[in-house]
Short mmCIF file of C-alpha atoms in Angstrom, two decimals:
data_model
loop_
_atom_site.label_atom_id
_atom_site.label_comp_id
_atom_site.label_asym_id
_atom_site.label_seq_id
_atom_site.Cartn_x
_atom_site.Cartn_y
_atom_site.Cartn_z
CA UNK A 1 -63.79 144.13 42.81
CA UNK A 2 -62.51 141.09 42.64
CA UNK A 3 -60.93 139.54 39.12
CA UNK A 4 -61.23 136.09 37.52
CA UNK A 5 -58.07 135.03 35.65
CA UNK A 6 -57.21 131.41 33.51
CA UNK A 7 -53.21 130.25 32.72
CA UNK A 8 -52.29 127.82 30.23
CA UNK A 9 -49.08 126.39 28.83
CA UNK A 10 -47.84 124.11 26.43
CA UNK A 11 -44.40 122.57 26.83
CA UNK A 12 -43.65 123.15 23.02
CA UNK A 13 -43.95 125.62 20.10
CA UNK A 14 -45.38 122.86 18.08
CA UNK A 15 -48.26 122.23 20.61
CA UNK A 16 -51.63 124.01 20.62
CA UNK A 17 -52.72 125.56 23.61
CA UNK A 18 -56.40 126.81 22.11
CA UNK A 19 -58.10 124.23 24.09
CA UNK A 20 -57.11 125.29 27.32
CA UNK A 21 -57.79 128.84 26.31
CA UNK A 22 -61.55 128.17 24.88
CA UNK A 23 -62.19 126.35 28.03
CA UNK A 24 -61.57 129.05 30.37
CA UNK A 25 -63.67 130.91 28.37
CA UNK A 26 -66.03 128.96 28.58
CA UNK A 27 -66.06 129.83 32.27
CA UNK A 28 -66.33 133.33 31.44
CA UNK A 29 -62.85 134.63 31.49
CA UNK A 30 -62.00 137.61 30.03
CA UNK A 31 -59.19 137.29 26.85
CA UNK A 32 -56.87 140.15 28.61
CA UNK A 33 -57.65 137.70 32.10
CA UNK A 34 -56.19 134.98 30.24
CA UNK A 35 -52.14 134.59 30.34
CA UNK A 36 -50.70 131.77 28.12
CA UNK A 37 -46.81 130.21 28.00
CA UNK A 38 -45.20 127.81 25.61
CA UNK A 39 -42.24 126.62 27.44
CA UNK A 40 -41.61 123.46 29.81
CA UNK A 41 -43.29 122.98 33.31
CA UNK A 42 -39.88 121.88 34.66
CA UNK A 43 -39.52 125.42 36.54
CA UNK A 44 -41.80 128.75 37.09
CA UNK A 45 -39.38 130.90 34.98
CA UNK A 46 -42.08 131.39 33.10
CA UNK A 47 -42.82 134.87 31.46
CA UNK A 48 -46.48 135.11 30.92
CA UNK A 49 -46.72 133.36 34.56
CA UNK A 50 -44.63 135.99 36.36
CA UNK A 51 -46.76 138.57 34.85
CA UNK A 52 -50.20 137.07 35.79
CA UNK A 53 -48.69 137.14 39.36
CA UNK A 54 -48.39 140.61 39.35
CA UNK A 55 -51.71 141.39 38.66
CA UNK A 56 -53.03 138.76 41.28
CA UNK A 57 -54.37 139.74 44.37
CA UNK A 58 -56.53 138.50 47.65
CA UNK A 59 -59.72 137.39 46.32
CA UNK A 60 -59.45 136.77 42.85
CA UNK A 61 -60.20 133.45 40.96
CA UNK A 62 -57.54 131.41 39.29
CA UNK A 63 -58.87 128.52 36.71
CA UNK A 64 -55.98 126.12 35.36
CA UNK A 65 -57.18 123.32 33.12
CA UNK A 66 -54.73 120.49 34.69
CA UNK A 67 -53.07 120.40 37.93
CA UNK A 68 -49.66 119.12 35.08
CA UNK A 69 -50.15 122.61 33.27
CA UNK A 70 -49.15 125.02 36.86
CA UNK A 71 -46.02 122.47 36.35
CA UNK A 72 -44.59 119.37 36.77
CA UNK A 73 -42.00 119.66 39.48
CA UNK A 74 -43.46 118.13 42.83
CA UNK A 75 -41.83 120.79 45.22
CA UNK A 76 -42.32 123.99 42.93
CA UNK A 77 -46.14 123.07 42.70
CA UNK A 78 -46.69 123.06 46.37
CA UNK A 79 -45.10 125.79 46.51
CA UNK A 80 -46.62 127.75 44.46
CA UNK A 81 -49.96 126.56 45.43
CA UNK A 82 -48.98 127.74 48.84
CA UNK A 83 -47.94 131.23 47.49
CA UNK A 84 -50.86 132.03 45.29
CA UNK A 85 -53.34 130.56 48.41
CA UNK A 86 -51.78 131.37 51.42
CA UNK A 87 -49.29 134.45 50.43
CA UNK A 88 -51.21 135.59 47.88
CA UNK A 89 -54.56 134.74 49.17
CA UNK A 90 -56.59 133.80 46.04
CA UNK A 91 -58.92 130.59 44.91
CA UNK A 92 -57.60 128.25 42.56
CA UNK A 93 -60.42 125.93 40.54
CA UNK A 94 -58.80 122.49 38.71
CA UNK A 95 -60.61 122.65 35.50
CA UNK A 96 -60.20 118.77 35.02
CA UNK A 97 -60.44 118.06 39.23
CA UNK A 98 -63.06 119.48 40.65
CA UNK A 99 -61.92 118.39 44.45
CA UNK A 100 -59.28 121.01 43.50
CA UNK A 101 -61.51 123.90 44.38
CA UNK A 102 -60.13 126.10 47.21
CA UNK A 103 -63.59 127.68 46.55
CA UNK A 104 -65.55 124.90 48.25
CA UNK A 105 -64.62 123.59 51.96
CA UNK A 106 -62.68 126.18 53.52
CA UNK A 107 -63.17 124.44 56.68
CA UNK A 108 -60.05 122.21 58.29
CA UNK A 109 -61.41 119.16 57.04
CA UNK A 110 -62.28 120.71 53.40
CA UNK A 111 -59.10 122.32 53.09
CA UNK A 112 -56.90 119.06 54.97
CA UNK A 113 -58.74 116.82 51.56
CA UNK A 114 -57.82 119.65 48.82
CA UNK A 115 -54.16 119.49 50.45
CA UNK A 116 -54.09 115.60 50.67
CA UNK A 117 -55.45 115.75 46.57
CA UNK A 118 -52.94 118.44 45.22
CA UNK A 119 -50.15 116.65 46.81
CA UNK A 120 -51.02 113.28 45.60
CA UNK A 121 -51.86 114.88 41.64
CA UNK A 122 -48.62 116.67 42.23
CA UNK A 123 -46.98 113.63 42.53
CA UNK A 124 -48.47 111.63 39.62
CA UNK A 125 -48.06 114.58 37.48
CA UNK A 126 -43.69 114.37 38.16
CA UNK A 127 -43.78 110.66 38.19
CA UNK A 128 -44.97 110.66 34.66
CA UNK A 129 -42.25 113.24 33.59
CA UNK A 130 -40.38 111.36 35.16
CA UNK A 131 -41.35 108.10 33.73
CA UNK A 132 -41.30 109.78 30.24
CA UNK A 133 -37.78 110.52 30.51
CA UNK A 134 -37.06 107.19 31.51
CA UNK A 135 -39.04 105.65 28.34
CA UNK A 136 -37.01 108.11 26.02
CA UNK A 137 -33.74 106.79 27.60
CA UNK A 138 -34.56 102.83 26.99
CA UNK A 139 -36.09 104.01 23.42
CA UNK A 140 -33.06 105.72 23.20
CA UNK A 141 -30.24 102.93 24.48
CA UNK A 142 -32.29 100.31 22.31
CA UNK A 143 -31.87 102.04 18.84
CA UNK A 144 -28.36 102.37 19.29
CA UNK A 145 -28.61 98.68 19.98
CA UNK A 146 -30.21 98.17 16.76
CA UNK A 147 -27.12 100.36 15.27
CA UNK A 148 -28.97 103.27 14.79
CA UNK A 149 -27.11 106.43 14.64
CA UNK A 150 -28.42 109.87 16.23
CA UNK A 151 -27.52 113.46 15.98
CA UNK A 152 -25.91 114.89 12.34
CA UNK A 153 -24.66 113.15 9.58
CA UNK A 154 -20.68 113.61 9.59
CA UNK A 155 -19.35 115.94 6.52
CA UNK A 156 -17.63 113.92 3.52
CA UNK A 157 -14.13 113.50 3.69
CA UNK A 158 -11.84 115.71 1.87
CA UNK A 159 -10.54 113.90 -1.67
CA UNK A 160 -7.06 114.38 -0.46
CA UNK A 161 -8.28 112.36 2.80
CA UNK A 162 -6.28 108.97 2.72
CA UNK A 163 -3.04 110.59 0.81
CA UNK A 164 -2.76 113.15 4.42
CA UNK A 165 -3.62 110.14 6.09
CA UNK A 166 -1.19 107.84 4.82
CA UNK A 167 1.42 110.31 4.84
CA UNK A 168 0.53 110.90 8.80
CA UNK A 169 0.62 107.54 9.34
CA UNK A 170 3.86 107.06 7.83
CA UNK A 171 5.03 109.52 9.91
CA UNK A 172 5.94 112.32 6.79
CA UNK A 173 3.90 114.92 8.25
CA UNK A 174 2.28 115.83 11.68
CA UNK A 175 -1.21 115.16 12.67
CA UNK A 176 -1.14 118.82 12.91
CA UNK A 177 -0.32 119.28 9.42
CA UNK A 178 -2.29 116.28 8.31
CA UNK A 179 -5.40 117.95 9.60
CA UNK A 180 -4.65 121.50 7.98
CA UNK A 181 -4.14 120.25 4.57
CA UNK A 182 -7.42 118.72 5.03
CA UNK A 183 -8.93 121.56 6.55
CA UNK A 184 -10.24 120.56 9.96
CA UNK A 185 -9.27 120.81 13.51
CA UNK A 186 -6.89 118.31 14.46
CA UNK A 187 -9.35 116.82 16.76
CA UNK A 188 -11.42 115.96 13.86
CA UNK A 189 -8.65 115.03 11.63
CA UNK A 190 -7.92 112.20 14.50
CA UNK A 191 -11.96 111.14 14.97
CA UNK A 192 -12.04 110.60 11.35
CA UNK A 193 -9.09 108.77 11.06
CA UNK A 194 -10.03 106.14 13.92
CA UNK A 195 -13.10 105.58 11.84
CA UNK A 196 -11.01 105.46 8.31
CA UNK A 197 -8.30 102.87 10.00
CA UNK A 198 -11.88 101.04 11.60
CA UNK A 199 -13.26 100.49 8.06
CA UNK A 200 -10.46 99.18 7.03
CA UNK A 201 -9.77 101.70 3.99
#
């Protein structure tokens, strides 16, 4: 007997994945059919995906919502199109493409279209990563622009800061020294003095 099984995935924690799920249920698969990640399409290392592939075989039914939720490398999508099709040798339905239907025109010319379709999808669906990356760079590049700082606030300085620092300067003590007194690794101690001596304190 042949099974019918649905993946999802979300590339977050913070992102729901319950509409995927109640649509494949609405197609009438079954909730232990169902196999659901939360991690990025970049790769297949996917838990929840390896184990649905274990429990594939010839003639089952595959529903995926998105050609973007399989993934959103170009390369490991054919790929694994190929495997669960050809290796495999189960149907996969598109939710959201229904020319993506291994189902319907298993004939050269039906099958030559669905080919022509996934790759093109494929394609569109890493171009947008792609693009997205892009955006977050130039988003990115143009705050600092603006002055905008990212990442952690740096600690306070010690009290004691500009007497080690003066002293250091002065050549008294060490850098080595400097930066023990003030209890941080030397490399800091030097950072933080660059930005003292740029501020002009």
């Amino acid at each position: 007997m042949n099974n019918t099984y649905g993946y999802a995935r979300v590339s977050t924690r913070d992102q729901n994945e319950q509409r995927q799920i109640y649509a494949l249920r609405t197609l009438g698969v079954l909730e232990q059919n169902i196999y659901s990640d939360k991690i990025s399409g970049k790769d297949f290392e996917r838990p929840q995906y390896k184990q649905m592939l274990k429990s594939l075989k010839s003639g089952d039914l595959l529903y995926i919502k998105s050609i973007d939720r399989l993934g959103r490398n170009y390369d490991e999508i054919l790929e694994q199109w190929r495997l669960l099709t050809k290796t495999i040798g189960i149907d996969i339905v598109v939710i959201d493409m229904p020319l993506l239907d291994t189902r319907r025109g298993k004939d050269l010319l039906g099958t030559f279209l669905s080919d022509i379709v996934l790759q093109l999808l494929s394609f569109v669906a890493e171009n947008e990563r792609t693009n997205i990356r892009q955006r977050q760079a130039e988003g990115i590049a143009a705050a600092k622009a603006r002055g905008k700082r990212f990442g952690r606030s740096p600690k306070p300085l010690p009290p004691d800061f500009d007497i080690y620092y003066k002293r250091w300067k002065n050549g008294e003590i060490t850098g080595t020294d400097a930066a023990k007194a003030c209890q941080m690794p030397l490399s800091s101690f030097r950072y933080r003095a660059k930005l003292y001596e740029q501020r002009g304190e």
